[in-house]
XYZ file of C-alpha atoms in Angstrom:
589
model
C 66.777 64.612 81.044
C 63.885 65.654 78.926
C 61.084 67.757 80.068
C 57.496 66.898 78.914
C 54.829 69.388 78.207
C 51.686 68.244 80.090
C 49.306 69.706 77.505
C 50.956 67.746 74.648
C 50.849 64.529 76.591
C 47.108 64.971 77.245
C 46.364 65.443 73.552
C 48.148 62.165 72.628
C 46.213 60.170 75.210
C 42.847 61.468 73.896
C 43.538 60.029 70.436
C 42.840 56.452 71.714
C 39.272 55.352 72.774
C 38.762 53.982 76.178
C 38.075 50.438 75.006
C 41.311 50.263 73.087
C 43.203 50.711 76.278
C 41.646 47.575 77.753
C 43.117 44.153 77.206
C 41.628 42.516 74.084
C 40.278 38.957 74.101
C 41.833 36.557 71.679
C 39.605 35.961 68.557
C 37.665 32.717 68.232
C 39.093 30.262 65.764
C 37.124 30.151 62.489
C 36.350 26.804 60.852
C 38.123 26.103 57.654
C 35.999 26.565 54.506
C 36.803 25.100 51.162
C 35.844 27.212 48.175
C 35.249 25.721 44.752
C 37.797 28.079 43.299
C 40.499 27.163 45.785
C 42.215 24.741 43.490
C 44.686 23.576 46.066
C 41.819 22.227 48.153
C 43.095 23.958 51.252
C 41.340 26.279 53.596
C 40.704 29.903 52.975
C 39.640 32.966 54.886
C 35.985 33.442 55.745
C 33.756 35.125 53.255
C 31.526 38.028 54.015
C 28.042 37.530 52.563
C 26.170 40.475 51.165
C 22.579 40.123 49.910
C 22.926 36.372 49.593
C 25.895 36.670 47.291
C 29.150 34.930 48.350
C 32.189 36.668 47.047
C 34.850 34.091 46.072
C 38.184 34.276 47.863
C 41.341 33.558 45.933
C 44.734 32.588 47.278
C 46.377 34.917 44.830
C 46.142 36.531 41.446
C 47.518 33.419 39.716
C 44.482 31.397 40.844
C 42.045 33.860 39.352
C 44.045 34.048 36.145
C 44.103 30.284 35.891
C 40.306 30.040 36.276
C 39.738 32.679 33.619
C 41.976 30.814 31.210
C 40.266 27.436 31.962
C 36.806 28.942 31.287
C 35.064 28.624 34.620
C 31.617 30.188 34.292
C 28.649 30.709 36.610
C 25.596 28.467 36.576
C 22.095 29.557 35.669
C 20.474 31.929 38.084
C 23.829 32.859 39.713
C 26.328 35.570 39.201
C 29.618 35.071 37.562
C 31.942 32.985 39.695
C 29.206 31.638 41.953
C 29.285 27.908 42.514
C 26.401 25.717 41.438
C 24.181 24.390 44.165
C 23.169 20.799 44.529
C 19.720 19.589 45.583
C 20.776 19.551 49.214
C 21.888 23.182 49.170
C 25.663 22.478 49.232
C 27.918 23.916 46.688
C 29.603 21.690 44.148
C 33.322 21.926 43.743
C 34.892 21.983 40.329
C 38.073 20.260 39.468
C 40.738 22.058 37.488
C 39.662 22.720 33.961
C 35.945 21.965 34.500
C 33.316 24.365 33.372
C 30.239 25.075 35.447
C 27.256 23.302 33.965
C 24.410 25.273 32.508
C 21.854 23.234 34.450
C 21.844 21.189 37.555
C 23.442 17.801 37.124
C 20.450 16.039 38.638
C 18.207 17.548 35.940
C 20.328 16.427 32.986
C 18.878 12.858 32.630
C 15.360 14.248 32.857
C 16.118 16.863 30.212
C 17.646 14.223 27.961
C 14.538 12.058 28.305
C 12.300 14.994 27.429
C 14.395 15.791 24.413
C 14.305 12.132 23.298
C 10.526 11.967 23.713
C 10.138 15.184 21.775
C 12.312 13.823 18.980
C 10.326 10.552 18.838
C 7.076 12.502 18.658
C 8.431 14.668 15.917
C 9.578 11.597 14.000
C 6.216 9.819 14.456
C 4.405 12.872 13.186
C 6.591 12.879 10.085
C 4.534 11.456 7.138
C 5.881 8.414 5.410
C 6.230 8.483 1.639
C 4.096 6.088 -0.382
C 5.944 6.825 -3.609
C 7.880 3.555 -3.634
C 4.723 1.600 -2.858
C 2.802 3.119 -5.713
C 5.817 2.599 -8.009
C 5.894 -1.124 -7.245
C 2.128 -1.392 -7.651
C 2.103 0.389 -10.962
C 5.072 -1.619 -12.284
C 3.549 -4.990 -11.405
C 0.258 -3.917 -12.958
C 2.040 -3.521 -16.295
C 1.332 -7.243 -16.377
C -2.366 -6.466 -16.242
C -1.863 -4.159 -19.216
C -0.326 -7.068 -21.140
C -3.261 -9.285 -20.058
C -5.712 -6.670 -21.319
C -4.047 -6.738 -24.739
C -4.267 -10.526 -24.843
C -7.948 -10.562 -23.898
C -9.243 -7.970 -26.412
C -6.888 -8.770 -29.318
C -9.670 -10.860 -30.857
C -12.151 -7.935 -30.998
C -10.528 -6.019 -33.885
C -8.777 -9.079 -35.337
C -11.531 -11.653 -35.785
C -13.254 -9.463 -38.375
C -10.009 -9.389 -40.383
C -9.464 -13.150 -39.984
C -13.005 -14.011 -41.135
C -12.659 -11.767 -44.212
C -9.290 -13.256 -45.159
C -7.593 -9.872 -44.939
C -4.636 -11.275 -43.061
C -3.953 -14.096 -45.529
C -5.431 -16.666 -43.144
C -9.184 -17.052 -43.626
C -11.120 -18.747 -40.783
C -14.744 -19.812 -40.341
C -17.225 -18.573 -37.818
C -16.730 -21.666 -35.596
C -12.985 -21.252 -35.744
C -13.435 -17.578 -34.872
C -15.349 -18.512 -31.718
C -12.491 -20.815 -30.683
C -9.883 -18.109 -31.277
C -11.920 -15.732 -29.095
C -12.648 -18.138 -26.303
C -9.407 -20.172 -26.028
C -7.705 -17.336 -24.189
C -10.199 -17.753 -21.351
C -9.580 -21.553 -21.376
C -5.888 -20.869 -20.990
C -6.672 -18.342 -18.259
C -8.438 -21.182 -16.391
C -5.225 -23.253 -16.536
C -2.908 -20.382 -15.553
C -4.020 -20.158 -11.906
C -3.239 -23.819 -11.372
C 0.280 -23.195 -12.602
C 0.538 -20.083 -10.453
C -0.621 -22.008 -7.381
C 2.276 -24.427 -7.817
C 4.869 -21.697 -8.397
C 3.920 -18.809 -6.130
C 5.481 -20.244 -2.969
C 8.374 -21.970 -4.759
C 9.530 -19.167 -7.015
C 8.013 -16.292 -5.122
C 5.450 -13.720 -6.276
C 7.940 -11.695 -8.283
C 9.499 -14.470 -10.332
C 6.102 -16.064 -11.024
C 4.884 -12.771 -12.497
C 8.096 -12.465 -14.555
C 7.581 -15.982 -15.855
C 4.062 -15.091 -17.008
C 5.526 -12.217 -19.029
C 7.885 -14.625 -20.758
C 4.929 -16.898 -21.674
C 2.972 -13.868 -22.972
C 5.898 -12.774 -25.158
C 6.239 -16.282 -26.644
C 2.533 -16.334 -27.519
C 2.787 -13.064 -29.448
C 5.817 -14.321 -31.331
C 3.924 -17.444 -32.369
C 0.926 -15.370 -33.551
C 3.134 -13.147 -35.649
C 5.564 -15.639 -37.072
C 3.553 -18.875 -37.674
C 0.464 -18.225 -39.860
C -1.628 -21.335 -39.194
C -4.864 -21.992 -37.323
C -3.280 -24.625 -35.070
C -0.449 -22.240 -34.108
C -3.077 -19.562 -33.458
C -5.004 -21.881 -31.148
C -1.841 -22.809 -29.195
C -0.717 -19.206 -28.951
C -4.091 -18.093 -27.580
C -4.016 -20.846 -24.955
C -0.506 -19.842 -23.982
C -1.512 -16.191 -23.765
C -4.486 -17.240 -21.603
C -2.160 -19.114 -19.218
C -0.152 -15.949 -18.807
C -3.405 -14.001 -18.145
C -4.463 -16.549 -15.503
C -1.116 -16.256 -13.723
C -1.392 -12.471 -13.729
C -4.913 -12.524 -12.318
C -3.747 -14.817 -9.532
C -0.317 -13.436 -8.608
C -0.811 -9.668 -8.985
C -3.688 -9.295 -6.490
C -1.756 -11.390 -4.038
C 1.361 -9.289 -4.495
C -0.599 -6.069 -4.066
C -2.392 -7.307 -0.932
C 0.927 -8.244 0.643
C 2.852 -5.045 -0.013
C 0.062 -2.591 0.569
C -0.542 -0.625 3.772
C -3.924 -1.217 5.274
C -5.108 2.299 4.514
C -4.155 1.983 0.815
C -5.189 -1.589 0.129
C -8.530 -0.769 -1.536
C -7.163 1.987 -3.780
C -4.119 -0.071 -4.805
C -6.381 -3.036 -5.496
C -8.252 -0.997 -8.114
C -5.092 -0.164 -10.080
C -5.212 -3.604 -11.760
C -8.483 -2.681 -13.447
C -7.023 0.609 -14.693
C -4.050 -1.044 -16.334
C -6.228 -3.805 -17.679
C -8.408 -1.204 -19.390
C -5.355 0.557 -20.829
C -4.556 -2.757 -22.577
C -8.157 -2.966 -23.822
C -8.044 0.532 -25.241
C -4.680 -0.028 -26.852
C -6.087 -2.934 -28.883
C -9.279 -1.015 -29.731
C -7.325 1.977 -31.010
C -4.469 0.325 -32.800
C -6.230 -2.786 -34.082
C -8.801 -1.410 -36.604
C -6.364 1.008 -38.243
C -3.148 -0.993 -38.514
C -2.075 -4.263 -40.085
C -2.295 -7.621 -38.438
C 1.482 -7.777 -37.876
C 1.696 -4.210 -36.485
C -0.919 -5.031 -33.831
C 1.078 -8.132 -32.860
C 4.296 -6.051 -32.459
C 2.543 -3.457 -30.318
C 1.016 -6.198 -28.174
C 4.441 -7.890 -27.791
C 5.926 -4.697 -26.414
C 3.688 -4.786 -23.332
C 5.036 -7.967 -21.617
C 8.584 -6.985 -22.603
C 8.106 -3.562 -20.981
C 6.621 -5.164 -17.844
C 9.495 -7.558 -17.502
C 12.108 -4.842 -17.965
C 10.536 -2.676 -15.260
C 9.321 -5.152 -12.681
C 12.570 -7.063 -12.556
C 14.006 -4.172 -10.512
C 11.226 -4.182 -7.897
C 11.415 -6.104 -4.618
C 9.495 -9.233 -3.912
C 6.754 -9.014 -1.228
C 7.951 -9.439 2.401
C 5.584 -12.392 2.842
C 7.086 -14.151 -0.127
C 10.651 -13.556 1.086
C 9.892 -14.785 4.617
C 8.545 -18.081 3.260
C 12.064 -18.933 1.996
C 14.835 -19.919 4.430
C 17.081 -17.004 5.473
C 14.842 -14.388 3.926
C 14.285 -12.215 6.989
C 16.982 -9.687 6.094
C 15.720 -9.413 2.499
C 12.149 -9.061 3.812
C 13.287 -6.177 6.061
C 15.009 -4.462 3.134
C 11.924 -4.935 0.942
C 9.616 -3.556 3.606
C 11.867 -0.599 4.333
C 11.969 0.329 0.616
C 8.224 -0.146 0.143
C 7.295 1.978 3.141
C 9.615 4.838 2.244
C 11.080 6.964 5.082
C 9.907 4.537 7.731
C 10.288 4.676 11.506
C 12.440 1.808 12.570
C 10.175 0.826 15.493
C 7.089 0.717 13.262
C 9.043 -1.179 10.631
C 10.182 -3.812 13.097
C 6.701 -4.197 14.489
C 5.144 -4.649 11.026
C 7.800 -7.198 10.060
C 7.192 -9.107 13.298
C 3.497 -9.221 12.488
C 4.184 -10.521 8.987
C 6.655 -13.043 10.298
C 4.146 -14.304 12.867
C 1.516 -14.683 10.119
C 3.989 -16.569 7.891
C 5.120 -18.797 10.769
C 1.525 -19.636 11.636
C 0.876 -20.439 8.005
C 3.896 -22.798 7.830
C 2.585 -24.723 10.817
C -0.675 -25.301 8.972
C -1.328 -27.550 6.039
C -1.648 -25.899 2.620
C -3.217 -28.552 0.429
C -6.472 -28.040 -1.505
C -8.230 -30.268 1.004
C -7.573 -27.664 3.699
C -9.773 -25.247 1.807
C -12.742 -27.261 2.891
C -11.461 -28.354 6.311
C -13.396 -25.756 8.357
C -16.220 -23.313 8.052
C -14.025 -20.253 7.832
C -12.106 -21.510 4.775
C -15.316 -22.735 3.089
C -16.905 -19.283 3.588
C -13.839 -17.681 1.997
C -14.022 -20.026 -1.050
C -17.764 -19.385 -1.436
C -17.378 -15.624 -1.204
C -14.445 -15.456 -3.594
C -15.948 -17.777 -6.220
C -19.318 -16.027 -5.977
C -17.797 -12.587 -6.500
C -15.910 -13.608 -9.642
C -18.970 -15.531 -10.868
C -21.104 -12.400 -10.633
C -18.348 -10.551 -12.504
C -18.506 -13.016 -15.382
C -22.274 -13.341 -15.399
C -22.579 -9.614 -15.877
C -21.491 -10.288 -19.479
C -18.255 -8.425 -19.338
C -16.113 -10.905 -21.258
C -18.791 -11.221 -23.964
C -18.775 -7.434 -24.330
C -14.967 -7.163 -24.382
C -14.184 -10.085 -26.726
C -17.091 -9.461 -29.134
C -17.610 -5.690 -28.779
C -17.072 -4.961 -32.472
C -19.361 -7.827 -33.488
C -22.043 -6.603 -31.097
C -21.885 -3.125 -32.560
C -22.188 -4.572 -36.050
C -25.344 -6.353 -34.979
C -26.917 -3.069 -33.885
C -26.901 -1.812 -37.504
C -26.439 1.810 -36.455
C -24.647 4.356 -38.616
C -21.758 4.827 -36.189
C -18.727 2.738 -37.092
C -18.274 -0.375 -34.992
C -14.569 0.456 -34.540
C -15.335 3.989 -33.379
C -18.003 2.698 -30.988
C -15.502 0.234 -29.551
C -12.949 3.018 -29.065
C -15.559 5.144 -27.324
C -16.357 2.282 -24.967
C -12.653 1.680 -24.271
C -12.000 5.364 -23.597
C -14.904 5.611 -21.158
C -13.711 2.430 -19.515
C -10.276 3.981 -19.047
C -11.652 7.135 -17.494
C -13.879 5.140 -15.146
C -10.956 2.899 -14.102
C -8.853 6.022 -13.475
C -11.282 7.571 -10.986
C -12.037 4.296 -9.215
C -8.990 4.489 -6.886
C -10.033 7.944 -5.763
C -13.616 6.864 -5.200
C -12.316 3.875 -3.230
C -10.788 6.347 -0.768
C -13.921 8.511 -0.588
C -16.457 5.756 -0.041
C -16.628 2.120 1.058
C -15.986 -0.955 -1.020
C -19.540 -2.139 -0.365
C -21.088 1.058 -1.701
C -19.028 0.802 -4.915
C -20.337 -2.772 -5.367
C -23.956 -1.516 -4.894
C -23.526 1.167 -7.532
C -21.821 -1.283 -9.876
C -24.469 -3.988 -9.609
C -27.399 -1.572 -10.063
C -25.748 0.186 -13.006
C -24.914 -3.038 -14.840
C -28.409 -4.438 -14.292
C -30.003 -1.295 -15.816
C -27.638 -1.116 -18.791
C -27.805 -4.843 -19.647
C -31.570 -4.637 -19.526
C -31.625 -1.545 -21.748
C -29.327 -3.125 -24.347
C -31.508 -6.238 -24.333
C -34.571 -3.992 -24.905
C -32.895 -2.392 -27.935
C -32.174 -5.808 -29.500
C -35.735 -6.981 -28.735
C -37.192 -3.978 -30.554
C -34.816 -4.478 -33.458
C -35.615 -8.218 -33.753
C -39.346 -7.483 -33.561
C -39.118 -5.455 -36.757
C -39.435 -2.001 -35.139
C -37.647 1.010 -36.517
C -34.758 1.683 -34.108
C -33.049 4.374 -36.153
C -34.257 7.089 -33.807
C -32.578 5.346 -30.814
C -29.412 4.332 -32.605
C -27.522 6.067 -29.797
C -28.859 3.646 -27.219
C -26.476 0.687 -27.677
C -23.335 2.849 -27.413
C -24.718 4.757 -24.441
C -25.785 1.523 -22.698
C -22.407 -0.089 -23.164
C -20.607 3.083 -22.060
C -22.621 3.209 -18.838
C -22.192 -0.544 -18.412
C -18.388 -0.168 -18.616
C -18.368 2.751 -16.171
C -20.401 0.910 -13.520
C -18.462 -2.301 -14.094
C -15.106 -0.480 -13.486
C -16.443 1.090 -10.284
C -17.083 -2.161 -8.466
C -17.347 -5.626 -9.915
C -14.398 -5.106 -12.210
C -11.542 -4.678 -9.710
C -13.006 -5.437 -6.316
C -13.619 -9.222 -6.569
C -9.866 -9.665 -7.118
C -9.047 -7.363 -4.267
C -11.387 -9.342 -1.992
C -9.788 -12.569 -3.137
C -6.404 -11.282 -1.987
C -7.771 -10.430 1.496
C -9.957 -13.278 2.729
C -7.698 -16.334 2.479
C -5.121 -17.249 5.116
C -1.435 -17.143 4.222
C -1.017 -20.921 4.032
C -3.956 -21.252 1.644
C -3.635 -18.056 -0.315
C -1.812 -19.560 -3.335
C -4.024 -22.596 -3.819
C -7.226 -20.671 -3.027
C -6.383 -17.902 -5.477
C -5.603 -20.470 -8.117
C -8.943 -22.191 -7.544
C -10.916 -18.966 -7.640
C -9.217 -17.648 -10.782
C -9.577 -21.013 -12.559
C -13.280 -21.082 -11.734
C -13.646 -17.487 -12.996
C -11.989 -18.135 -16.319
C -13.631 -21.494 -16.879
C -16.974 -19.782 -16.484
C -15.766 -17.081 -18.848
C -14.743 -19.711 -21.418
C -18.202 -21.301 -21.301
C -19.920 -17.915 -21.709
C -17.739 -16.694 -24.609
C -17.810 -20.018 -26.452
C -21.556 -20.475 -26.052
C -22.467 -16.816 -26.713
C -22.980 -17.153 -30.476
C -24.874 -20.451 -30.092
C -27.192 -19.126 -27.412
C -27.848 -15.943 -29.389
C -28.892 -18.035 -32.358
C -31.110 -20.184 -30.173
C -32.980 -17.682 -27.980
C -31.976 -14.295 -29.332
C -29.310 -11.804 -28.276
C -31.878 -9.713 -26.423
C -32.706 -12.620 -24.100
C -29.012 -13.149 -23.365
C -28.578 -9.595 -22.172
C -31.745 -9.885 -20.028
C -30.192 -12.956 -18.344
C -27.107 -10.887 -17.649
C -29.290 -8.209 -16.091
C -30.969 -10.728 -13.754
C -27.528 -11.975 -12.656
C -26.540 -8.416 -11.773
C -29.607 -8.138 -9.517
C -28.575 -11.381 -7.795
C -25.103 -9.938 -7.326
C -26.598 -6.926 -5.589
C -28.539 -9.154 -3.209
C -25.443 -11.229 -2.452
C -23.425 -8.113 -1.651
C -26.147 -6.706 0.577
C -26.837 -9.814 2.643
C -23.892 -12.272 2.373
C -20.694 -10.335 1.773
C -18.716 -9.768 4.978
C -17.330 -6.326 5.783
C -13.551 -6.264 5.318
C -13.116 -2.507 5.030
C -10.446 -1.144 7.428
C -9.538 -4.574 8.813
C -6.109 -6.185 8.889
C -5.629 -9.551 7.190
C -5.570 -11.267 10.576
C -8.748 -9.546 11.682
C -10.475 -10.773 8.507
C -9.436 -14.329 9.288
C -10.670 -14.009 12.870
C -13.989 -12.767 11.548
C -14.399 -15.584 8.999
C -13.551 -18.227 11.583
C -15.831 -16.720 14.217
C -12.977 -15.567 16.482
C -14.217 -11.990 16.794
C -15.359 -10.459 20.076
C -18.959 -11.379 19.521
C -17.865 -14.994 19.049
C -19.679 -15.508 15.792
C -19.544 -14.396 12.209
C -22.263 -12.124 10.974
C -22.359 -11.274 7.339
C -22.807 -7.526 7.813
C -24.876 -5.171 5.850
C -23.865 -1.642 4.986
């Protein structure tokens, strides 16, 4: 039997607190909690929260190791291992192998929409390239260069033909026919173009005109007879008439609205390049050399333009051309936005469909007031162009300078005029962007009126027996200023207006009518020039031209409608009185 030391027993009892010696109550059962990292989906022990941070509980070291290998990561604004929280405050469980998202799942569609909107805004702000558009415009206007060569070939050549220098001597009357028959052919050309533009398309009609031009130059160079010369000049004129009808239409259909005016003036620039080429090469080379140089221009145009697309309007006219029209428009616009491209094509298609539903005969041109107004405006603008005396100056420039009797060579004077004309035509597209079309027409009409009147005054003083040696510079200066002001407005802009104011279903026939009227008037003026000069004097002829320029100014100020900055459909609405005001008012600047 063991003895117990009372002091030792007392010390052992004191080690336990009083409460521990009472009977403990059983603990309350805790609800099961599922943690996102508990991959088995079972319950786990409760977690103690400290400062709002829930420490994850793991069933064992293998679970933590598995999560680390699978790449589980915390969400934004949480610590590593913390579960993402949904909108309702509950934690989102992850399946095995999932990574915690970097943003709340409910915010992902909104973020994607914001990103998409930002991308669209960035794309819309991206400037589109106009390089392809200018390339197509410059290439098609090589036809205008060929037309310029055909028109002014007579200026340096008629002097040689009348002197017999070429081996074919012609009379003065035959010389007037050689000079004027090109304008007669140009009056026939638009009629041919009107029949072919919708059947062959704008592109192939222009290419056909280059073939006709090349044939005319071959006839002039190979067959040395007056009859062959007449036929060749008529054929060259037909090509010129087709060019003056088809090229403005092609440019108006491919151009963006903001570039239509400047692109419309390119035709005048290339036309003047052709003028200057004949003025420079003609007086200092042989007859055959000038023919070969002139032949190169339509060949070059054909070889370049054949690779360009047809206009979307022209392609949509033909069955099954929608895909080709889309490809043409995409190339012309350069780096386009697909939504803008589709919208523009739909607008063009709607315009073409509306045109197909309407009749397109010549009788329709006079079927309503809107079309009649368009015909009057277009014919009036080209009439003022011809009545300014431009074709007389171009076709007989060397003869006119010979009549002045000044010391400066007629050939050199002609080259000076052609050079100035080229510079003026080169700056016209820039001026068209800086100012309005109407202002350019004002400047052009006033300048031509003053210079025609001044030239008429010089010839009056000369015919009156006065000594004009001290003002021998006046004819060259007057013609230089005349050419500058002509190129600024009434040279290119009547053709640009013609391409804008006619509806799609009447554009071909209306352009043909306008161009035929223009060149028929030009034929009458150039053929009758010598006869009228002999009858009433050359000074009176130029004074008549000056009066016509004043009338052109008045027409522009009071009767020409404002088309600047308007779409082709808006122009039609205006002409037909379908604008907001309900009536058409010929606006003034």
